[in-house]
Coordinates of C-alpha atoms in Angstrom, one line a residue:
M24 CA 14.1 -22.3 13.2
R25 CA 16.4 -19.3 12.9
L26 CA 16.6 -19.7 9.1
F27 CA 12.8 -20.0 9.0
K28 CA 12.5 -16.6 10.8
L29 CA 15.0 -14.9 8.5
L30 CA 13.4 -16.1 5.3
T31 CA 9.9 -15.3 6.6
A32 CA 11.1 -11.8 7.5
L33 CA 12.1 -11.3 3.9
V34 CA 8.7 -12.3 2.7
L35 CA 6.9 -10.0 5.2
S36 CA 8.9 -6.8 4.9
T37 CA 9.3 -5.9 1.3
G38 CA 6.0 -4.2 0.6
L39 CA 3.6 -7.2 0.8
T40 CA 1.2 -6.9 3.6
A41 CA -1.5 -9.1 5.2
C42 CA -4.6 -9.2 3.1
V43 CA -7.1 -8.7 5.9
A44 CA -10.7 -7.6 5.5
P45 CA -11.1 -4.1 6.9
Q46 CA -13.4 -3.6 9.9
A47 CA -15.8 -0.7 9.7
A48 CA -14.1 0.9 6.7
D49 CA -15.1 -0.1 3.1
V50 CA -12.1 1.5 1.4
S51 CA -8.7 0.9 3.0
K52 CA -5.1 -0.2 2.5
S53 CA -4.2 -3.3 4.5
V54 CA -2.0 -2.8 7.6
F55 CA 1.7 -2.7 7.1
D56 CA 3.9 -5.1 8.8
D57 CA 5.8 -3.6 11.7
P58 CA 9.0 -2.1 10.3
V59 CA 12.3 -3.9 10.9
S60 CA 15.5 -2.1 11.7
R61 CA 18.4 -1.1 9.5
P62 CA 21.5 1.1 9.5
G63 CA 21.7 4.7 8.5
A64 CA 25.3 5.1 7.4
H65 CA 24.1 6.6 4.2
A66 CA 21.8 9.5 3.4
M67 CA 18.2 8.6 2.7
H68 CA 17.3 8.2 -1.0
A69 CA 14.0 9.3 -2.6
F70 CA 12.4 8.8 -5.9
A71 CA 12.1 11.9 -8.1
S72 CA 9.7 11.3 -11.0
G73 CA 6.8 9.0 -11.7
P74 CA 7.4 5.4 -12.8
A75 CA 7.1 4.5 -16.5
I76 CA 4.5 1.7 -16.1
G77 CA 2.2 1.9 -19.1
V78 CA -1.1 0.3 -20.0
M79 CA -0.6 -3.0 -21.7
R80 CA -4.0 -4.6 -21.8
G81 CA -7.0 -4.5 -24.2
N82 CA -9.9 -2.1 -23.8
T83 CA -12.6 -4.9 -23.5
E84 CA -10.8 -6.3 -20.5
I85 CA -10.2 -2.8 -19.1
A86 CA -13.9 -1.9 -19.4
S87 CA -14.8 -4.9 -17.3
D88 CA -12.3 -3.9 -14.7
F89 CA -13.6 -0.3 -14.7
L90 CA -17.2 -1.5 -13.9
D91 CA -16.1 -3.9 -11.2
L92 CA -13.9 -1.3 -9.6
H93 CA -16.6 1.3 -9.6
F94 CA -19.8 -0.7 -8.9
R95 CA -18.5 -3.1 -6.2
M96 CA -16.9 -2.6 -2.8
E97 CA -14.0 -4.5 -1.3
S98 CA -16.6 -6.3 0.8
G99 CA -18.4 -7.6 -2.3
R100 CA -21.3 -5.2 -1.8
A101 CA -22.8 -3.7 -5.0
L102 CA -23.0 0.1 -5.4
P103 CA -26.1 1.5 -7.1
V104 CA -24.5 4.4 -9.0
M105 CA -21.1 5.8 -9.9
T106 CA -19.9 8.8 -7.9
R107 CA -17.2 11.3 -8.4
F108 CA -16.4 14.9 -7.6
E109 CA -18.1 17.4 -10.0
G110 CA -15.8 20.3 -10.5
P111 CA -12.3 21.2 -9.3
I112 CA -10.8 19.0 -6.5
T113 CA -8.9 20.5 -3.6
V114 CA -6.7 18.6 -1.1
A115 CA -5.5 19.7 2.4
L116 CA -3.2 18.1 4.9
T117 CA -4.1 18.2 8.6
G118 CA -3.1 16.5 11.9
S119 CA 0.5 15.6 12.6
V120 CA 1.8 15.9 9.0
P121 CA 5.1 14.0 8.6
P122 CA 8.0 15.7 6.7
A123 CA 7.7 13.4 3.7
A124 CA 4.0 14.0 3.1
R125 CA 4.2 17.5 1.6
S126 CA 6.8 16.7 -1.1
E127 CA 5.1 13.3 -1.9
L128 CA 1.7 15.0 -2.2
A129 CA 3.2 17.7 -4.5
R130 CA 4.7 15.0 -6.8
L131 CA 1.5 13.0 -6.8
I132 CA -0.7 16.0 -7.6
T133 CA 1.6 16.8 -10.6
R134 CA 1.0 13.2 -11.8
F135 CA -2.7 13.5 -11.4
R136 CA -2.8 16.7 -13.4
T137 CA -0.5 15.5 -16.2
E138 CA -1.3 11.8 -16.5
A139 CA -5.0 11.7 -15.5
G140 CA -6.0 15.2 -16.6
L141 CA -7.6 16.0 -13.2
D142 CA -8.3 19.5 -12.1
I143 CA -6.7 19.0 -8.6
S144 CA -4.7 21.3 -6.4
Q145 CA -3.5 21.6 -2.8
T146 CA -5.0 24.1 -0.4
S147 CA -4.5 25.1 3.2
G148 CA -8.2 25.7 3.9
L149 CA -11.4 23.7 3.7
A150 CA -10.9 21.1 1.0
A151 CA -12.8 18.5 -0.9
I152 CA -10.3 15.9 0.3
T153 CA -8.7 16.2 3.8
I154 CA -5.7 13.9 4.6
D155 CA -5.7 13.6 8.4
F156 CA -2.4 12.3 9.7
Q157 CA -2.7 10.5 13.1
S158 CA -0.7 7.9 15.0
K159 CA -0.8 4.3 13.9
S160 CA -2.2 3.4 17.3
A161 CA -5.1 5.8 16.8
L162 CA -5.8 4.4 13.3
R163 CA -5.7 0.9 14.5
R164 CA -8.2 1.7 17.3
A165 CA -10.6 2.9 14.6
V166 CA -9.9 0.2 12.0
P167 CA -7.6 -2.5 13.3
S168 CA -6.7 -4.1 9.9
A169 CA -6.0 -0.9 7.9
A170 CA -2.8 1.1 7.5
C171 CA -4.9 3.9 6.1
F172 CA -8.5 4.3 4.9
V173 CA -10.8 6.8 3.2
V174 CA -14.3 7.8 4.4
P175 CA -17.0 10.0 2.8
N176 CA -18.6 13.0 4.5
V177 CA -16.1 13.5 7.3
T178 CA -13.2 16.0 7.8
G179 CA -10.9 13.6 9.7
L180 CA -10.5 10.8 12.3
A181 CA -12.4 12.7 15.1
D182 CA -15.3 13.4 12.8
Y183 CA -15.3 9.8 11.6
S184 CA -15.4 8.5 15.2
K185 CA -18.6 10.5 15.8
K186 CA -20.3 9.4 12.5
R187 CA -19.1 5.8 12.1
N188 CA -21.8 3.2 11.6
T189 CA -24.2 5.9 10.4
A190 CA -25.6 6.5 6.9
A191 CA -23.5 9.6 6.6
V192 CA -20.3 7.5 6.0
D193 CA -22.0 4.9 3.8
W194 CA -20.5 5.0 0.2
G195 CA -23.7 3.3 -1.0
K196 CA -25.8 6.2 0.0
L197 CA -23.9 8.8 -2.0
N198 CA -25.1 10.3 -5.3
R199 CA -21.9 12.4 -5.7
R200 CA -18.8 13.1 -3.8
E201 CA -18.5 16.4 -2.0
R202 CA -16.2 15.8 1.0
V203 CA -13.9 12.9 1.8
A204 CA -11.3 12.3 4.4
I205 CA -8.2 10.0 4.3
M206 CA -6.9 8.8 7.6
A207 CA -3.1 8.2 7.2
P208 CA -0.3 7.3 9.6
A209 CA 1.8 10.1 11.0
D210 CA 4.5 7.9 12.5
A211 CA 5.3 5.9 9.4
S212 CA 8.3 5.6 7.0
P213 CA 8.4 7.8 3.9
Q214 CA 7.5 4.9 1.7
E215 CA 4.5 4.0 3.9
V216 CA 3.3 7.6 3.7
R217 CA 3.7 7.7 0.0
D218 CA 2.0 4.4 -0.6
C219 CA -1.0 5.5 1.4
L220 CA -1.2 8.8 -0.4
H221 CA -1.2 7.0 -3.8
E222 CA -3.8 4.4 -3.1
E223 CA -6.2 6.3 -0.9
L224 CA -6.2 9.6 -2.9
A225 CA -6.9 7.6 -6.0
Q226 CA -9.8 5.8 -4.3
A227 CA -11.0 9.1 -2.7
M228 CA -11.5 10.4 -6.3
G229 CA -12.2 7.2 -8.3
P230 CA -12.6 3.5 -7.9
L231 CA -13.5 2.2 -4.5
N232 CA -12.9 -1.5 -5.0
D233 CA -9.8 -3.7 -5.1
L234 CA -9.5 -6.6 -7.5
F235 CA -7.0 -9.5 -7.0
R236 CA -7.1 -10.2 -10.7
L237 CA -5.4 -7.0 -11.7
P238 CA -1.6 -7.5 -12.4
D239 CA -0.9 -3.9 -13.1
S240 CA -2.6 -1.8 -10.5
V241 CA -2.6 -0.5 -6.9
F242 CA -6.3 -1.4 -6.8
N243 CA -5.3 -4.9 -5.7
D244 CA -5.1 -6.1 -2.1
D245 CA -1.9 -8.1 -2.9
N246 CA 0.0 -4.8 -2.5
F247 CA 2.7 -5.6 -5.1
H248 CA 2.3 -2.2 -6.8
S249 CA 3.1 0.6 -4.4
V250 CA 2.7 3.6 -6.7
L251 CA 0.0 4.4 -9.2
T252 CA 0.5 2.8 -12.6
G253 CA -0.6 3.8 -16.1
F254 CA -3.6 1.6 -15.7
D255 CA -4.6 3.4 -12.6
M256 CA -4.2 6.8 -14.2
L257 CA -6.4 5.6 -17.1
M258 CA -9.1 4.5 -14.6
L259 CA -9.1 8.0 -13.1
R260 CA -9.0 9.8 -16.5
A261 CA -12.0 7.6 -17.6
T262 CA -13.8 8.3 -14.3
Y263 CA -13.7 12.0 -15.1
A264 CA -14.5 11.7 -18.8
P265 CA -17.2 14.3 -19.9
E266 CA -19.5 11.6 -21.1
L267 CA -19.9 10.4 -17.5
R268 CA -21.4 12.0 -14.4
S269 CA -22.3 11.1 -10.8
G270 CA -25.5 9.2 -10.4
M271 CA -25.2 7.0 -13.5
N272 CA -26.0 3.3 -13.0
E273 CA -23.8 0.5 -14.3
A274 CA -25.7 0.0 -17.5
E275 CA -25.4 3.7 -18.4
V276 CA -21.7 3.8 -17.7
A277 CA -21.1 0.5 -19.6
A278 CA -22.8 1.9 -22.7
R279 CA -20.4 4.9 -22.8
L280 CA -17.2 3.1 -21.8
P281 CA -16.2 1.6 -25.2
A282 CA -16.1 5.1 -26.9
I283 CA -14.3 6.6 -23.9
L284 CA -11.6 4.0 -23.8
A285 CA -11.2 4.1 -27.6
R286 CA -10.4 7.8 -27.2
L287 CA -8.3 7.6 -24.1
N288 CA -6.4 4.4 -24.9
P289 CA -6.4 3.9 -28.7
R290 CA -3.6 1.3 -28.3
G291 CA -6.0 -0.9 -26.4
Q292 CA -8.2 -1.3 -29.4
G293 CA -5.7 -3.7 -31.0
I294 CA -4.9 -5.8 -27.9
G295 CA -6.7 -9.0 -27.2
G296 CA -8.1 -9.9 -23.8
S297 CA -11.6 -10.6 -22.4
A298 CA -13.6 -9.7 -19.4
K299 CA -12.5 -11.5 -16.2
Q300 CA -14.8 -12.8 -13.5
L301 CA -14.8 -11.6 -9.9
S302 CA -13.0 -13.7 -7.3
P303 CA -15.3 -15.9 -5.3
R304 CA -15.6 -15.2 -1.6
S305 CA -14.1 -18.6 -0.8
W306 CA -10.8 -17.8 -2.6
I307 CA -10.7 -14.3 -0.9
S308 CA -11.2 -15.9 2.5
A309 CA -8.5 -18.4 1.8
T310 CA -6.2 -15.5 0.8
E311 CA -6.9 -13.6 4.0
A312 CA -6.1 -16.8 6.0
S313 CA -2.9 -17.5 4.1
F314 CA -1.6 -14.0 4.6
G315 CA -3.0 -13.4 8.0
A316 CA -1.3 -13.5 11.4
R317 CA -1.8 -17.2 12.2
G318 CA 1.2 -18.9 10.6
G319 CA 0.0 -22.4 11.4
T320 CA -3.0 -22.2 9.1
R321 CA -1.1 -20.7 6.1
P322 CA -0.2 -23.9 4.3
D323 CA -3.8 -25.2 4.3
A324 CA -5.1 -21.8 3.3
A325 CA -2.6 -21.6 0.4
E326 CA -3.6 -25.1 -0.8
R327 CA -7.3 -23.9 -0.8
M328 CA -6.3 -20.9 -2.9
I329 CA -4.7 -23.2 -5.4
S330 CA -7.6 -25.7 -5.5
I331 CA -10.1 -22.9 -6.0
A332 CA -7.9 -21.3 -8.7
K333 CA -7.7 -24.5 -10.6
A334 CA -11.5 -25.1 -10.3
Q335 CA -12.1 -21.6 -11.6
G336 CA -9.8 -22.3 -14.6
W337 CA -7.5 -19.4 -13.7
T338 CA -4.1 -19.4 -15.4
G339 CA -3.1 -15.8 -14.8
N340 CA -2.4 -13.4 -11.9
R341 CA -4.6 -15.1 -9.3
M342 CA -3.1 -18.5 -10.0
A343 CA 0.4 -17.0 -9.7
F344 CA -0.6 -15.3 -6.4
S345 CA -1.9 -18.7 -5.1
L346 CA 1.4 -20.3 -5.9
F347 CA 3.2 -17.4 -4.3
A348 CA 1.1 -18.0 -1.2
R349 CA 2.2 -21.7 -1.2
G350 CA 5.8 -20.7 -1.5
R351 CA 5.4 -18.3 1.4
A352 CA 3.6 -20.9 3.6
L353 CA 6.3 -23.5 2.9
T354 CA 9.3 -21.3 3.6
G355 CA 11.1 -22.8 6.5
R356 CA 9.1 -26.0 6.4
D357 CA 9.9 -27.5 3.0
A358 CA 12.5 -25.4 1.1
P359 CA 12.5 -27.5 -2.2
A360 CA 8.6 -27.3 -2.4
A361 CA 8.7 -23.5 -1.6
I362 CA 11.3 -22.9 -4.3
E363 CA 9.2 -24.9 -6.8
A364 CA 6.1 -22.9 -5.9
Y365 CA 7.9 -19.6 -6.2
T366 CA 9.4 -20.7 -9.6
Q367 CA 6.0 -21.6 -11.0
A368 CA 4.5 -18.3 -9.9
A369 CA 7.3 -16.4 -11.5
Q370 CA 6.8 -18.3 -14.8
I371 CA 3.2 -17.1 -14.9
W372 CA 4.0 -13.6 -13.9
R373 CA 6.8 -13.2 -16.5
S374 CA 4.2 -14.0 -19.2
I375 CA 1.7 -11.3 -18.0
P376 CA 2.1 -7.7 -19.2
G377 CA 2.5 -5.4 -16.2
A378 CA 3.5 -8.2 -13.7
Q379 CA 7.3 -7.5 -13.7
I380 CA 7.2 -6.3 -10.1
Q381 CA 5.6 -9.6 -8.9
A382 CA 8.3 -11.6 -10.6
A383 CA 11.0 -9.4 -9.0
H384 CA 9.5 -10.2 -5.6
V385 CA 9.9 -13.9 -6.4
D386 CA 13.5 -13.2 -7.4
M387 CA 14.1 -11.7 -4.0
Q388 CA 12.6 -14.8 -2.3
L389 CA 14.7 -17.1 -4.4
G390 CA 17.7 -14.9 -3.8
A391 CA 17.2 -15.4 0.0
F392 CA 17.3 -19.2 -0.5
A393 CA 20.4 -19.0 -2.7
L394 CA 22.2 -16.7 -0.3
S395 CA 21.6 -19.1 2.6
A396 CA 22.8 -22.0 0.5
G397 CA 26.0 -20.2 -0.5
Q398 CA 24.9 -20.0 -4.2
F399 CA 26.4 -16.6 -4.6
D400 CA 26.5 -16.6 -8.4
Q401 CA 22.8 -17.3 -8.4
V402 CA 22.2 -14.4 -6.1
L403 CA 24.0 -12.1 -8.4
M404 CA 22.0 -13.3 -11.4
L405 CA 18.7 -12.9 -9.6
T406 CA 19.5 -9.5 -8.2
D407 CA 20.9 -8.3 -11.5
R408 CA 17.5 -9.1 -13.1
A409 CA 15.3 -7.8 -10.3
I410 CA 17.0 -4.6 -9.1
P411 CA 16.1 -2.5 -12.3
V412 CA 12.4 -3.6 -11.9
A413 CA 12.3 -2.6 -8.2
R414 CA 13.9 0.7 -9.1
S415 CA 11.5 1.5 -12.0
H416 CA 8.5 0.5 -9.9
Q417 CA 9.8 2.7 -7.0
N418 CA 9.6 0.0 -4.4
A419 CA 12.3 1.0 -2.0
S420 CA 11.8 -1.8 0.5
L421 CA 12.3 -4.4 -2.2
L422 CA 15.1 -2.5 -3.8
A423 CA 17.0 -2.2 -0.4
S424 CA 16.7 -5.9 0.2
L425 CA 17.9 -6.8 -3.3
L426 CA 20.9 -4.4 -3.1
A427 CA 21.8 -5.8 0.4
M428 CA 21.7 -9.4 -1.0
R429 CA 23.8 -8.4 -3.9
A430 CA 26.4 -6.7 -1.7
E431 CA 26.7 -9.8 0.4
A432 CA 27.1 -12.0 -2.7
L433 CA 29.8 -9.7 -4.1
E434 CA 31.6 -9.7 -0.7
A435 CA 31.5 -13.5 -0.5
T436 CA 33.0 -13.8 -4.0
G437 CA 35.9 -11.6 -3.2
R438 CA 34.6 -8.4 -4.9
S439 CA 34.7 -6.1 -1.9
A440 CA 35.3 -3.0 -3.9
E441 CA 32.1 -3.5 -5.9
A442 CA 30.2 -4.5 -2.8
R443 CA 30.9 -1.2 -0.9
P444 CA 28.8 1.2 -3.0
V445 CA 26.0 -1.3 -3.4
R446 CA 25.8 -1.7 0.4
L447 CA 25.7 2.1 0.8
D448 CA 23.0 2.3 -1.9
S449 CA 21.0 -0.3 0.0
Q450 CA 21.2 1.7 3.2
G451 CA 19.9 4.8 1.6
W452 CA 16.9 3.1 0.2
A453 CA 16.3 1.2 3.4
R454 CA 16.0 4.5 5.3
Y455 CA 13.3 5.7 2.9
A456 CA 11.5 2.3 3.0
F457 CA 11.6 1.5 6.7
G458 CA 12.0 4.8 8.6
S459 CA 14.5 5.9 11.3
D460 CA 18.0 4.5 11.7
A461 CA 16.9 2.7 14.9
Q462 CA 14.2 0.7 13.0
V463 CA 16.4 -0.6 10.2
R464 CA 19.5 -2.3 11.6
A465 CA 18.0 -5.8 12.1
R466 CA 16.7 -5.9 8.5
L467 CA 20.1 -5.8 6.8
S468 CA 21.6 -7.8 9.7
D469 CA 19.2 -10.6 8.8
I470 CA 20.5 -10.6 5.2
S471 CA 24.1 -10.7 6.5
T472 CA 23.2 -13.7 8.6
L473 CA 21.9 -15.5 5.6
A474 CA 25.1 -14.8 3.8
R475 CA 27.2 -16.1 6.7
R476 CA 25.2 -19.2 6.8
G477 CA 25.8 -19.7 3.1
G478 CA 29.5 -19.0 3.5
R479 CA 29.7 -21.9 6.0
G480 CA 28.4 -24.2 3.2

């Protein structure tokens, strides 16, 4: 039972969160798992520049993604017209602004300007987009399943509380965006703050939907990607192309998209790929059950995901995610079957452009099994492959876990001098990923416990 808890903790606390349907908020980021503790013997690390994650798919497929992102909501509801801001976009911070927010927002605005070509700037006064930082408990009282969420025509959480369930906050009633508020957690780790800024600011300005089929985007409720990718920046650049405007219907946008994408992403003209279908509600419901709080139902829900994926003829990202769900559900119950499911998922993800971070998450899961089994050379191989991916994708929670595993494996194989700087590096990234020193100690302690179990044979 103790091994089950340790392995499950690794699944739950490296950036993946429960895929739960939001209540009373159409555009949200799923609630984060409660942070686990870790030591603070080393100074907190932080990422400096944007990740180099380019666009690697064809424009025909991307055009289909653009339409489904803009004209559907996460709930499946259709939107009659495309909306965006017309003119310069200003952003203001309000509420209990955490220390990390200002620097993270400045870096993100620079990326929006340089990579997406947006006319966006920060202001201290009335703004088109207000980011209201409130306590997690206050946010959960408003929308229990969301870590952060975005709402039109309000200035913050208090204003939303007055207007919720009215037409004023209905995205489907908009013809253009004029004022939007993002509700974000004030008492969160730097990585949680950053992740909310990336996804919710992008959705405040651009696509409102999330699609499980996307392997290379934050617009996906699987939450593998934690920072905006090249695909996401292309979606924003296309959203604000001069050929488009607020109030256009889907047919009008679809007619203009091929020329827009040919200009903005000429490389995509020579890459194959076809339009992908939307995920059926039955598969999404099974996904929510598999990654929800009720652990006893997860195996059955994961098997439903796989059955539906097979019936749909999926062989890509959604089939891999279904297999990942099976591995997660079987962890602690049937280790060989869990390892097999994870391995099959990784084989698919390694064949998909833009899905390296998903494969790195699998390497972390397999590394946990190997560490507990005393297969330290296998841990070193897996972490050697996954650490550069976690670093380039700026996922500090995954990076800290992989580094901690590697340090334990180095120590166990008599390479203590090599293990010491790796462990310190892990602690620095853990502070960024999980928060205060008091919150982190148990996380790296769990990994040490797996290593001790493996050392006993």
